[in-house]
Amino acid sequence: MNGTSQIEVHPYLNQQKLFDHCKSLGVAVTAYSPLGSPDRLWAKPGDPQLMEDKRLKSIADKYKKTIAQVLIRYAIDRGMIVIPKSVTRSRIEQNFKVFDFKLAPEDLQQIAELECNGRVCSMGE
Ligand SMILES: NC(=O)c1ccc[n+]([C@@H]2O[C@H](COP(=O)([O-])OP(=O)(O)OC[C@H]3O[C@@H](n4cnc5c(N)ncnc54)[C@H](OP(=O)(O)O)[C@@H]3O)[C@@H](O)[C@H]2O)c1
């Protein structure tokens, strides 16, 4: 690998084109805000909340996992490095429990369909 590029990646901003480009250059992608930064201070009322998305909840239920675990696994199954952040012990532990399942291709496809150019960390904010 020729280093890593750290970029915002989650289902609302899946970065497929940039990811493919990085892959072609042998550059690994590190996904930040993989949970959609639910604690971001600049969220506006009514902004879609990734962690409350019913479509992700139904996929999570299928695997008996949480939405956070599905979001972390989503990045891993695409071949990315992923850095979820938590200051909560139980969540940190939960976020590590993602190595006992793998998302099926049809679920990865369903998640890919959530893409809506939904960037949460704008440059300059
Ligand atoms: N390079 C860059 O420009 C850049 C930009 C943005 C972020 N980052 C880095 O990327 C990392 C992650 O980004 P982020 O903090 O913006 O967003 P994130 O990981 O998408 O979301 C973090 C939020 O999710 C909550 N959370 C974590 N695990 C959870 C779980 N299992 N269930 C429910 N809620 C959960 C955390 O709450 P609690 O902490 O309260 O548990 C926190 O509010 C950070 O380390 C950050 O420094 C880098």
mmCIF file of N, CA, C and O in Angstrom, residues 6 9 19 26 41 49 52 55 59 63 69 71 73 76-77 88 104 106 112 116 120:
data_model
loop_
_atom_site.group_PDB
_atom_site.id
_atom_site.type_symbol
_atom_site.label_atom_id
_atom_site.label_comp_id
_atom_site.label_asym_id
_atom_site.label_seq_id
_atom_site.Cartn_x
_atom_site.Cartn_y
_atom_site.Cartn_z
ATOM 1 N N GLN A 6 -7.428 9.631 4.476
ATOM 2 C CA GLN A 6 -8.485 9.601 5.485
ATOM 3 C C GLN A 6 -9.612 10.519 5.026
ATOM 4 O O GLN A 6 -9.428 11.730 4.891
ATOM 5 N N VAL A 9 -16.536 8.679 5.253
ATOM 6 C CA VAL A 9 -17.237 7.587 4.540
ATOM 7 C C VAL A 9 -18.298 6.970 5.446
ATOM 8 O O VAL A 9 -18.022 6.619 6.599
ATOM 9 N N PHE A 19 -12.850 5.997 -3.638
ATOM 10 C CA PHE A 19 -12.299 4.744 -3.110
ATOM 11 C C PHE A 19 -11.668 3.931 -4.251
ATOM 12 O O PHE A 19 -10.544 3.430 -4.130
ATOM 13 N N GLY A 26 -3.107 2.167 -5.196
ATOM 14 C CA GLY A 26 -2.540 1.413 -4.072
ATOM 15 C C GLY A 26 -2.582 2.199 -2.773
ATOM 16 O O GLY A 26 -1.779 1.971 -1.866
ATOM 17 N N LEU A 41 -21.954 19.192 16.367
ATOM 18 C CA LEU A 41 -22.635 20.357 16.941
ATOM 19 C C LEU A 41 -23.387 21.156 15.886
ATOM 20 O O LEU A 41 -24.279 21.932 16.209
ATOM 21 N N GLN A 49 -30.626 11.327 10.231
ATOM 22 C CA GLN A 49 -29.697 10.734 11.203
ATOM 23 C C GLN A 49 -29.408 9.290 10.800
ATOM 24 O O GLN A 49 -30.270 8.415 10.920
ATOM 25 N N GLU A 52 -30.294 6.468 12.977
ATOM 26 C CA GLU A 52 -31.714 6.200 13.224
ATOM 27 C C GLU A 52 -32.400 5.711 11.951
ATOM 28 O O GLU A 52 -33.627 5.673 11.885
ATOM 29 N N ARG A 55 -33.908 1.612 7.500
ATOM 30 C CA ARG A 55 -33.421 0.597 6.561
ATOM 31 C C ARG A 55 -32.179 -0.079 7.144
ATOM 32 O O ARG A 55 -31.997 -1.296 7.017
ATOM 33 N N ILE A 59 -31.563 -4.189 8.616
ATOM 34 C CA ILE A 59 -30.378 -5.015 8.314
ATOM 35 C C ILE A 59 -29.703 -5.423 9.626
ATOM 36 O O ILE A 59 -29.332 -6.587 9.817
ATOM 37 N N TYR A 63 -28.937 -9.443 11.541
ATOM 38 C CA TYR A 63 -27.669 -10.025 12.028
ATOM 39 C C TYR A 63 -27.600 -10.030 13.572
ATOM 40 O O TYR A 63 -26.576 -10.404 14.131
ATOM 41 N N GLN A 69 -22.696 -1.303 14.686
ATOM 42 C CA GLN A 69 -21.878 -2.456 14.275
ATOM 43 C C GLN A 69 -22.008 -2.710 12.766
ATOM 44 O O GLN A 69 -21.024 -3.055 12.111
ATOM 45 N N LEU A 71 -22.590 -0.404 10.531
ATOM 46 C CA LEU A 71 -21.863 0.675 9.850
ATOM 47 C C LEU A 71 -20.354 0.416 9.858
ATOM 48 O O LEU A 71 -19.665 0.686 8.870
ATOM 49 N N ARG A 73 -18.950 -2.581 10.112
ATOM 50 C CA ARG A 73 -18.727 -3.760 9.253
ATOM 51 C C ARG A 73 -18.816 -3.379 7.768
ATOM 52 O O ARG A 73 -18.130 -3.936 6.918
ATOM 53 N N ILE A 76 -15.504 -2.209 6.761
ATOM 54 C CA ILE A 76 -14.547 -3.332 6.718
ATOM 55 C C ILE A 76 -14.819 -4.203 5.491
ATOM 56 O O ILE A 76 -13.898 -4.584 4.770
ATOM 57 N N ASP A 77 -16.087 -4.502 5.251
ATOM 58 C CA ASP A 77 -16.418 -5.395 4.125
ATOM 59 C C ASP A 77 -16.120 -4.761 2.765
ATOM 60 O O ASP A 77 -15.994 -5.462 1.760
ATOM 61 N N THR A 88 -17.509 6.122 25.425
ATOM 62 C CA THR A 88 -18.354 5.309 26.299
ATOM 63 C C THR A 88 -17.861 3.862 26.283
ATOM 64 O O THR A 88 -17.839 3.227 25.211
ATOM 65 N N ALA A 104 -23.827 -9.725 3.822
ATOM 66 C CA ALA A 104 -24.061 -10.441 2.561
ATOM 67 C C ALA A 104 -24.056 -9.430 1.405
ATOM 68 O O ALA A 104 -24.412 -8.255 1.607
ATOM 69 N N GLU A 106 -26.107 -8.864 -0.914
ATOM 70 C CA GLU A 106 -27.377 -8.144 -1.120
ATOM 71 C C GLU A 106 -27.575 -7.038 -0.072
ATOM 72 O O GLU A 106 -28.198 -6.013 -0.350
ATOM 73 N N ALA A 112 -25.583 0.404 -0.214
ATOM 74 C CA ALA A 112 -25.037 1.287 -1.261
ATOM 75 C C ALA A 112 -26.130 2.213 -1.819
ATOM 76 O O ALA A 112 -25.853 3.340 -2.241
ATOM 77 N N CYS A 116 -26.545 9.514 -0.783
ATOM 78 C CA CYS A 116 -27.315 10.729 -1.104
ATOM 79 C C CYS A 116 -26.429 11.970 -1.005
ATOM 80 O O CYS A 116 -26.922 13.061 -0.728
ATOM 81 N N VAL A 120 -21.354 15.040 6.285
ATOM 82 C CA VAL A 120 -21.602 15.659 7.588
ATOM 83 C C VAL A 120 -20.475 16.601 8.015
ATOM 84 O O VAL A 120 -20.697 17.484 8.838
#
